[in-house]
Amino acid sequence: MAKYKIAWLPGDGVGKEVMAAAKIVLDALKLDADYPHGDIGWEFWCKEGNPLPERTIELLKNTDACLFGAITSKPKEEAAKELAPELHDKGMVYSSPIVRLRQEFNLHTNLRPCKAYPGNPLNYSDEIDLVVFRENTEDMYVGIEFHPIPEEVMTVLTKHNPKMKRFAEQPADEVAITLRINTVKASRSIVTAAFEYAKKHGYKTVTIVEKPNVLRETSGLVVRTARKVAENYPGIDLWETNIDAMCMWLVKNPENYGVLVSTNMFGDIISDLCAQLVGGLGFASSGNIGDNYAVFEPTHGSAPKYAGLYKVNPTAMLLTAKLMLDWLGESEMASRLENAIATVIRDARVRTYDLGGNSTTLEVAEEVARKL
Ligand code: IPM
Ligand code: MG
């Protein structure tokens, strides 16, 4: 029996292509693993009305970790139109399977390193070494939304807060509500993960990115919790920055920052910004990490425009495989893989279109495999 069982979820579009690239390097590393395939994505929404079938959840429960490619997500109405005819009018509402996976398996920590590898012509600066810790299970992503607003909900809210009155005066179907819910428990957990990472890897600061001057209760609770956690780490400074200002500072002086920590929605936003500073989504890896299980996925989506062309840069996916190897405790393999990726970037011989080259997704993976 193999040492590891890794659930293999390519998903949609270029997800399949970058996963094929990951397989090339994992095989070259001789990772002792089986890779049972799991169904996820748009095809299963259209055919079964569920982009994350229960059989896939069961499969994950019987594996050590999961590697995931990408999925296509579309807004409510568009998604409903693409359902198989027999599934129409059953009130099915599309929701993102990756968000569901994060919640279902309590994968509370979304780890997103954004490091500039020397020689990457797309680096904003070669000195950037950012790591985003994004809370992954709550905030605006809990999926508690109202539209139209039920009367009881409107009545209760108006009773508790007079600011609600001007919304209660409008037709219920002309108002929408998304709840932002943040807890001390999850905030403590994500900030602690950020500080532990900073301590282990020698970062001098952790920056909490919120908006407590306006979102007094939710961001306020998160920042107050972060201050408490920071007391346990005397050698590491906690910097507090508002999300809007942070976007500006990250473009102005990204080298000044190290570990960033935020809630789900703001973390999503700064992840893409940080990714672009080091070459774009083709370089951004991520891990959705829980206490005993983790799902690793590149930050990028399924890029329908490029699907089937084997053109996209697999680096994000290969760095994602590196994160998985680290998490599994295979640190020697993880650093060999990272070094090989860095070498291929520096050598500048085998490059995908985003870097001005014309090599394919799989050719880049093969070159990385040769450098291991
Ligand atoms: C990400 C993505 C997802 C998110 C989408 C696909 C639901 O943008 O992983 O950053 O918003 O979390
Ligand atoms: Mg995102």
Short mmCIF file of C-alpha atoms and ligand atoms in Angstrom, two decimals:
data_model
loop_
_atom_site.label_atom_id
_atom_site.label_comp_id
_atom_site.label_asym_id
_atom_site.label_seq_id
_atom_site.Cartn_x
_atom_site.Cartn_y
_atom_site.Cartn_z
CA MET A 1 0.00 0.00 0.00
CA ALA A 2 1.23 3.48 -0.84
CA LYS A 3 2.25 5.79 2.03
CA TYR A 4 -0.29 8.48 1.07
CA LYS A 5 -3.72 8.66 -0.48
CA ILE A 6 -4.16 12.00 -2.21
CA ALA A 7 -7.64 12.84 -3.53
CA TRP A 8 -7.16 14.05 -7.10
CA LEU A 9 -9.71 16.70 -8.14
CA PRO A 10 -8.80 18.34 -11.47
CA GLY A 11 -12.15 20.16 -11.79
CA ASP A 12 -12.80 22.35 -14.82
CA GLY A 13 -10.95 24.04 -17.66
CA VAL A 14 -7.24 24.50 -17.16
CA GLY A 15 -7.57 22.76 -13.79
CA LYS A 16 -7.18 19.47 -15.67
CA GLU A 17 -4.07 20.72 -17.48
CA VAL A 18 -2.21 22.06 -14.47
CA MET A 19 -3.05 18.90 -12.52
CA ALA A 20 -1.45 16.84 -15.31
CA ALA A 21 1.61 19.05 -14.84
CA ALA A 22 1.59 18.39 -11.08
CA LYS A 23 1.46 14.65 -11.74
CA ILE A 24 4.62 14.85 -13.84
CA VAL A 25 6.64 16.38 -11.00
CA LEU A 26 5.13 14.23 -8.22
CA ASP A 27 5.99 11.13 -10.23
CA ALA A 28 9.49 12.43 -10.86
CA LEU A 29 9.88 12.99 -7.11
CA LYS A 30 8.67 9.40 -6.59
CA LEU A 31 6.17 10.44 -3.95
CA ASP A 32 4.79 7.18 -2.57
CA ALA A 33 1.11 7.96 -3.14
CA ASP A 34 -2.13 6.80 -4.73
CA TYR A 35 -4.27 9.45 -6.39
CA PRO A 36 -7.95 8.46 -6.40
CA HIS A 37 -9.94 10.70 -8.74
CA GLY A 38 -12.87 12.79 -7.47
CA ASP A 39 -15.68 14.49 -9.40
CA ILE A 40 -16.08 18.22 -8.86
CA GLY A 41 -17.07 21.22 -10.93
CA TRP A 42 -19.33 22.64 -13.54
CA GLU A 43 -20.05 19.37 -15.36
CA PHE A 44 -21.59 17.92 -12.16
CA TRP A 45 -23.63 21.04 -11.51
CA CYS A 46 -25.11 20.79 -15.02
CA LYS A 47 -25.70 17.02 -14.95
CA GLU A 48 -26.55 16.41 -11.29
CA GLY A 49 -27.39 19.82 -9.86
CA ASN A 50 -24.46 19.50 -7.45
CA PRO A 51 -20.92 20.64 -8.31
CA LEU A 52 -19.59 18.76 -5.27
CA PRO A 53 -21.32 15.36 -5.25
CA GLU A 54 -21.59 13.51 -1.92
CA ARG A 55 -19.39 10.70 -3.30
CA THR A 56 -16.55 13.21 -3.56
CA ILE A 57 -17.00 14.29 0.06
CA GLU A 58 -16.86 10.60 1.05
CA LEU A 59 -13.75 10.08 -1.06
CA LEU A 60 -12.00 12.98 0.67
CA LYS A 61 -12.82 11.55 4.09
CA ASN A 62 -10.78 8.48 3.16
CA THR A 63 -7.67 10.29 2.01
CA ASP A 64 -4.73 12.10 3.66
CA ALA A 65 -4.98 15.28 1.63
CA CYS A 66 -6.47 16.62 -1.56
CA LEU A 67 -5.01 18.30 -4.61
CA PHE A 68 -7.50 20.41 -6.51
CA GLY A 69 -7.20 22.15 -9.90
CA ALA A 70 -9.83 24.80 -10.53
CA ILE A 71 -13.54 25.19 -11.00
CA THR A 72 -15.80 27.44 -13.00
CA SER A 73 -18.25 29.52 -10.93
CA LYS A 74 -21.05 31.57 -12.46
CA PRO A 75 -23.61 33.90 -10.92
CA LYS A 76 -26.98 32.51 -9.88
CA GLU A 77 -29.09 33.10 -13.02
CA GLU A 78 -26.44 31.99 -15.50
CA ALA A 79 -25.80 28.84 -13.48
CA ALA A 80 -29.50 27.98 -13.36
CA LYS A 81 -29.78 28.26 -17.16
CA GLU A 82 -27.09 25.63 -17.74
CA LEU A 83 -28.74 22.93 -15.62
CA ALA A 84 -29.94 19.78 -17.41
CA PRO A 85 -33.61 20.28 -18.49
CA GLU A 86 -34.97 17.76 -15.96
CA LEU A 87 -33.34 19.74 -13.13
CA HIS A 88 -34.94 23.06 -14.05
CA ASP A 89 -37.53 24.61 -11.72
CA LYS A 90 -36.41 22.53 -8.75
CA GLY A 91 -35.15 25.59 -6.93
CA MET A 92 -31.50 24.49 -7.21
CA VAL A 93 -29.06 27.29 -6.47
CA TYR A 94 -25.42 27.08 -7.48
CA SER A 95 -22.86 27.65 -4.77
CA SER A 96 -19.10 27.37 -5.05
CA PRO A 97 -17.86 23.85 -4.26
CA ILE A 98 -14.51 25.07 -2.98
CA VAL A 99 -16.21 27.36 -0.48
CA ARG A 100 -18.33 24.39 0.58
CA LEU A 101 -15.26 22.14 0.94
CA ARG A 102 -13.55 24.73 3.13
CA GLN A 103 -16.58 24.87 5.42
CA GLU A 104 -17.47 21.18 5.39
CA PHE A 105 -13.94 20.09 6.38
CA ASN A 106 -13.30 23.15 8.59
CA LEU A 107 -10.25 24.12 6.54
CA HIS A 108 -9.88 27.29 8.57
CA THR A 109 -6.52 28.50 7.32
CA ASN A 110 -5.96 29.63 3.77
CA LEU A 111 -2.21 29.93 3.28
CA ARG A 112 -1.13 31.92 0.21
CA PRO A 113 2.57 32.58 -0.22
CA CYS A 114 3.54 35.18 -2.84
CA LYS A 115 7.28 35.17 -3.33
CA ALA A 116 9.23 36.81 -6.15
CA TYR A 117 11.51 34.22 -7.74
CA PRO A 118 14.57 35.91 -9.25
CA GLY A 119 14.52 36.11 -13.01
CA ASN A 120 10.76 36.31 -13.34
CA PRO A 121 10.28 39.26 -15.70
CA LEU A 122 6.79 39.81 -14.29
CA ASN A 123 8.02 40.50 -10.74
CA TYR A 124 6.98 43.91 -9.55
CA SER A 125 10.21 43.85 -7.60
CA ASP A 126 12.58 40.96 -6.87
CA GLU A 127 12.50 41.66 -3.12
CA ILE A 128 8.89 40.64 -2.50
CA ASP A 129 8.20 37.86 -0.04
CA LEU A 130 4.61 38.04 1.16
CA VAL A 131 2.51 35.35 2.79
CA VAL A 132 -1.23 35.86 3.10
CA PHE A 133 -3.16 34.10 5.86
CA ARG A 134 -6.83 34.28 4.95
CA GLU A 135 -9.52 33.07 7.36
CA ASN A 136 -11.37 30.49 5.32
CA THR A 137 -14.69 29.51 6.88
CA GLU A 138 -16.67 32.58 7.89
CA ASP A 139 -17.05 36.33 7.25
CA MET A 140 -19.05 37.28 4.12
CA TYR A 141 -18.53 33.74 2.82
CA VAL A 142 -20.85 31.97 5.28
CA GLY A 143 -23.50 32.03 2.57
CA ILE A 144 -26.28 33.51 4.71
CA GLU A 145 -28.00 35.89 2.35
CA PHE A 146 -31.50 37.26 1.91
CA HIS A 147 -33.24 38.36 -1.25
CA PRO A 148 -36.06 39.24 -1.09
CA ILE A 149 -35.86 40.02 2.61
CA PRO A 150 -38.41 38.02 4.66
CA GLU A 151 -40.68 40.29 6.62
CA GLU A 152 -39.70 38.85 10.03
CA VAL A 153 -36.05 39.49 9.27
CA MET A 154 -36.76 43.09 8.30
CA THR A 155 -38.91 43.61 11.41
CA VAL A 156 -36.33 42.21 13.81
CA LEU A 157 -33.49 44.20 12.25
CA THR A 158 -35.50 47.42 12.32
CA LYS A 159 -36.39 46.79 15.95
CA HIS A 160 -32.72 46.39 16.89
CA ASN A 161 -31.31 49.15 14.76
CA PRO A 162 -33.08 52.30 13.55
CA LYS A 163 -30.62 52.57 10.65
CA MET A 164 -32.56 49.70 9.08
CA LYS A 165 -35.69 51.82 8.67
CA ARG A 166 -34.77 53.33 5.30
CA PHE A 167 -34.30 49.84 3.87
CA ALA A 168 -37.51 48.52 5.41
CA GLU A 169 -39.33 51.25 3.52
CA GLN A 170 -38.26 49.79 0.17
CA PRO A 171 -39.85 46.78 -1.57
CA ALA A 172 -38.48 43.54 -0.09
CA ASP A 173 -37.24 42.37 -3.49
CA GLU A 174 -35.29 45.56 -4.07
CA VAL A 175 -33.02 45.01 -1.08
CA ALA A 176 -30.43 42.25 -0.57
CA ILE A 177 -28.53 41.31 2.57
CA THR A 178 -25.33 39.29 2.96
CA LEU A 179 -24.26 38.59 6.51
CA ARG A 180 -20.72 39.17 7.63
CA ILE A 181 -20.09 36.89 10.62
CA ASN A 182 -16.77 36.77 12.43
CA THR A 183 -15.94 34.93 15.61
CA VAL A 184 -13.19 35.22 18.21
CA LYS A 185 -12.48 31.51 17.77
CA ALA A 186 -11.74 31.67 14.04
CA SER A 187 -9.98 35.03 14.32
CA ARG A 188 -7.73 33.72 17.06
CA SER A 189 -6.99 30.64 15.02
CA ILE A 190 -6.00 32.48 11.81
CA VAL A 191 -3.93 35.12 13.63
CA THR A 192 -2.17 32.42 15.65
CA ALA A 193 -1.40 30.53 12.43
CA ALA A 194 0.07 33.73 10.97
CA PHE A 195 2.25 34.40 14.02
CA GLU A 196 3.40 30.78 14.24
CA TYR A 197 4.42 30.95 10.58
CA ALA A 198 6.24 34.26 11.15
CA LYS A 199 8.09 32.76 14.12
CA LYS A 200 9.07 29.61 12.26
CA HIS A 201 10.24 31.42 9.13
CA GLY A 202 11.87 34.47 10.74
CA TYR A 203 9.45 37.22 9.69
CA LYS A 204 9.60 40.30 11.94
CA THR A 205 6.04 41.54 11.43
CA VAL A 206 2.50 40.32 11.02
CA THR A 207 0.09 42.81 9.46
CA ILE A 208 -3.61 42.53 10.23
CA VAL A 209 -5.60 43.89 7.30
CA GLU A 210 -9.13 44.97 8.28
CA LYS A 211 -11.42 48.00 8.38
CA PRO A 212 -12.29 48.54 12.07
CA ASN A 213 -12.84 52.28 11.63
CA VAL A 214 -16.04 51.49 9.72
CA LEU A 215 -16.85 47.84 10.40
CA ARG A 216 -16.67 48.47 14.12
CA GLU A 217 -18.12 45.19 15.30
CA THR A 218 -16.78 42.61 12.85
CA SER A 219 -13.38 44.06 11.95
CA GLY A 220 -13.24 45.47 15.49
CA LEU A 221 -13.57 42.02 17.02
CA VAL A 222 -10.96 40.59 14.67
CA VAL A 223 -8.39 43.31 15.40
CA ARG A 224 -8.95 43.17 19.16
CA THR A 225 -8.45 39.41 19.01
CA ALA A 226 -5.27 39.88 16.95
CA ARG A 227 -3.84 42.24 19.60
CA LYS A 228 -4.40 39.61 22.27
CA VAL A 229 -2.74 36.89 20.21
CA ALA A 230 0.22 39.20 19.46
CA GLU A 231 1.00 39.46 23.19
CA ASN A 232 2.22 35.85 23.03
CA TYR A 233 4.84 36.73 20.41
CA PRO A 234 7.07 39.43 21.91
CA GLY A 235 9.68 39.39 19.10
CA ILE A 236 7.19 39.95 16.29
CA ASP A 237 5.37 43.26 15.74
CA LEU A 238 1.68 43.41 14.92
CA TRP A 239 1.00 46.10 12.33
CA GLU A 240 -2.60 47.19 11.83
CA THR A 241 -3.64 48.46 8.42
CA ASN A 242 -6.98 49.16 6.78
CA ILE A 243 -7.76 47.11 3.67
CA ASP A 244 -8.01 50.15 1.38
CA ALA A 245 -4.72 51.64 2.57
CA MET A 246 -3.12 48.21 2.38
CA CYS A 247 -3.88 47.99 -1.35
CA MET A 248 -2.07 51.28 -1.76
CA TRP A 249 0.91 50.31 0.43
CA LEU A 250 1.27 46.97 -1.31
CA VAL A 251 1.67 48.74 -4.62
CA LYS A 252 3.93 51.40 -3.13
CA ASN A 253 6.24 49.40 -0.84
CA PRO A 254 5.51 45.68 -1.03
CA GLU A 255 9.02 44.88 0.22
CA ASN A 256 8.15 46.35 3.63
CA TYR A 257 5.64 43.61 4.41
CA GLY A 258 5.94 39.94 5.30
CA VAL A 259 3.08 37.97 6.79
CA LEU A 260 -0.40 39.42 6.20
CA VAL A 261 -3.52 38.17 7.92
CA SER A 262 -7.14 38.92 7.16
CA THR A 263 -10.70 37.72 7.07
CA ASN A 264 -12.19 35.74 4.20
CA MET A 265 -13.33 38.50 1.82
CA PHE A 266 -10.51 40.97 2.36
CA GLY A 267 -8.09 38.04 2.29
CA ASP A 268 -9.49 37.02 -1.09
CA ILE A 269 -8.92 40.52 -2.42
CA ILE A 270 -5.37 41.01 -1.17
CA SER A 271 -4.45 37.50 -2.35
CA ASP A 272 -4.95 38.52 -5.97
CA LEU A 273 -3.12 41.79 -5.45
CA CYS A 274 -0.15 40.02 -3.84
CA ALA A 275 -0.18 37.39 -6.59
CA GLN A 276 0.10 40.05 -9.27
CA LEU A 277 3.15 41.55 -7.54
CA VAL A 278 5.04 38.31 -8.14
CA GLY A 279 3.95 37.54 -11.66
CA GLY A 280 0.21 37.03 -11.50
CA LEU A 281 -2.08 34.13 -10.75
CA GLY A 282 0.24 31.81 -12.68
CA PHE A 283 2.56 31.97 -9.65
CA ALA A 284 0.10 31.94 -6.74
CA SER A 285 -0.22 28.72 -4.73
CA SER A 286 -2.54 28.05 -1.84
CA GLY A 287 -3.42 25.58 0.86
CA ASN A 288 -6.77 25.26 2.64
CA ILE A 289 -5.61 23.81 5.91
CA GLY A 290 -7.60 22.33 8.78
CA ASP A 291 -6.56 20.48 11.92
CA ASN A 292 -6.29 17.07 10.25
CA TYR A 293 -6.97 17.58 6.59
CA ALA A 294 -5.99 19.99 3.85
CA VAL A 295 -6.98 20.79 0.28
CA PHE A 296 -4.31 22.38 -1.90
CA GLU A 297 -5.25 24.48 -4.94
CA PRO A 298 -3.69 27.17 -7.08
CA THR A 299 -5.29 30.57 -6.46
CA HIS A 300 -6.25 30.90 -10.13
CA GLY A 301 -9.57 29.85 -11.63
CA SER A 302 -10.41 27.53 -14.53
CA ALA A 303 -9.61 30.17 -17.22
CA PRO A 304 -12.23 28.95 -19.76
CA LYS A 305 -10.59 31.06 -22.46
CA TYR A 306 -7.46 28.91 -22.31
CA ALA A 307 -9.10 25.54 -21.64
CA GLY A 308 -7.81 22.75 -23.84
CA LEU A 309 -4.86 24.77 -25.14
CA TYR A 310 -2.21 23.61 -22.61
CA LYS A 311 -0.87 27.16 -22.62
CA VAL A 312 -1.24 28.31 -19.02
CA ASN A 313 1.64 28.55 -16.60
CA PRO A 314 1.67 25.53 -14.28
CA THR A 315 3.97 27.22 -11.74
CA ALA A 316 1.11 28.07 -9.36
CA MET A 317 0.04 24.43 -9.38
CA LEU A 318 3.60 23.15 -8.94
CA LEU A 319 4.14 25.50 -6.00
CA THR A 320 0.83 24.21 -4.64
CA ALA A 321 2.18 20.66 -4.82
CA LYS A 322 5.20 21.97 -2.89
CA LEU A 323 2.89 23.31 -0.16
CA MET A 324 1.21 19.92 0.03
CA LEU A 325 4.55 18.14 0.37
CA ASP A 326 5.49 20.49 3.21
CA TRP A 327 2.19 19.83 4.96
CA LEU A 328 2.64 16.07 4.57
CA GLY A 329 6.04 16.41 6.25
CA GLU A 330 7.98 15.66 3.05
CA SER A 331 10.12 18.74 3.45
CA GLU A 332 13.11 17.42 1.54
CA MET A 333 10.94 16.78 -1.53
CA ALA A 334 9.24 20.14 -1.03
CA SER A 335 12.48 22.07 -1.13
CA ARG A 336 13.82 20.08 -4.09
CA LEU A 337 10.65 20.98 -5.95
CA GLU A 338 10.81 24.64 -5.03
CA ASN A 339 14.48 24.83 -6.05
CA ALA A 340 13.73 23.16 -9.39
CA ILE A 341 10.89 25.62 -10.06
CA ALA A 342 13.17 28.55 -9.15
CA THR A 343 15.88 27.19 -11.47
CA VAL A 344 13.49 26.91 -14.41
CA ILE A 345 12.29 30.48 -13.83
CA ARG A 346 15.86 31.77 -13.62
CA ASP A 347 17.12 29.80 -16.65
CA ALA A 348 14.40 31.44 -18.78
CA ARG A 349 14.59 28.72 -21.44
CA VAL A 350 11.24 26.98 -21.02
CA ARG A 351 8.49 29.53 -20.55
CA THR A 352 4.76 29.80 -21.06
CA TYR A 353 3.14 32.67 -22.98
CA ASP A 354 2.67 34.90 -19.89
CA LEU A 355 6.46 35.10 -19.62
CA GLY A 356 6.92 35.73 -23.31
CA GLY A 357 7.68 32.10 -24.20
CA ASN A 358 5.86 29.51 -26.25
CA SER A 359 6.32 26.36 -24.21
CA THR A 360 3.29 24.38 -23.13
CA THR A 361 2.02 23.72 -19.61
CA LEU A 362 3.41 20.19 -19.71
CA GLU A 363 6.78 21.20 -21.19
CA VAL A 364 7.35 23.50 -18.20
CA ALA A 365 6.49 20.64 -15.83
CA GLU A 366 8.87 18.30 -17.67
CA GLU A 367 11.65 20.86 -17.43
CA VAL A 368 11.01 21.25 -13.67
CA ALA A 369 11.11 17.44 -13.36
CA ARG A 370 14.52 17.39 -15.10
CA LYS A 371 15.89 19.93 -12.61
CA LEU A 372 14.80 18.06 -9.48
C1 IPM B 1 -10.18 32.06 -4.37
C2 IPM B 1 -11.33 32.19 -5.32
C3 IPM B 1 -12.60 31.65 -4.66
C4 IPM B 1 -12.85 32.50 -3.44
C5 IPM B 1 -13.82 31.56 -5.56
C6 IPM B 1 -13.58 30.70 -6.76
C7 IPM B 1 -15.04 31.07 -4.82
O1 IPM B 1 -11.49 33.51 -5.71
O2 IPM B 1 -9.91 30.92 -3.93
O3 IPM B 1 -9.54 33.05 -4.07
O4 IPM B 1 -13.43 33.57 -3.55
O5 IPM B 1 -12.44 32.09 -2.37
MG MG B 2 -9.87 34.75 -5.09
#
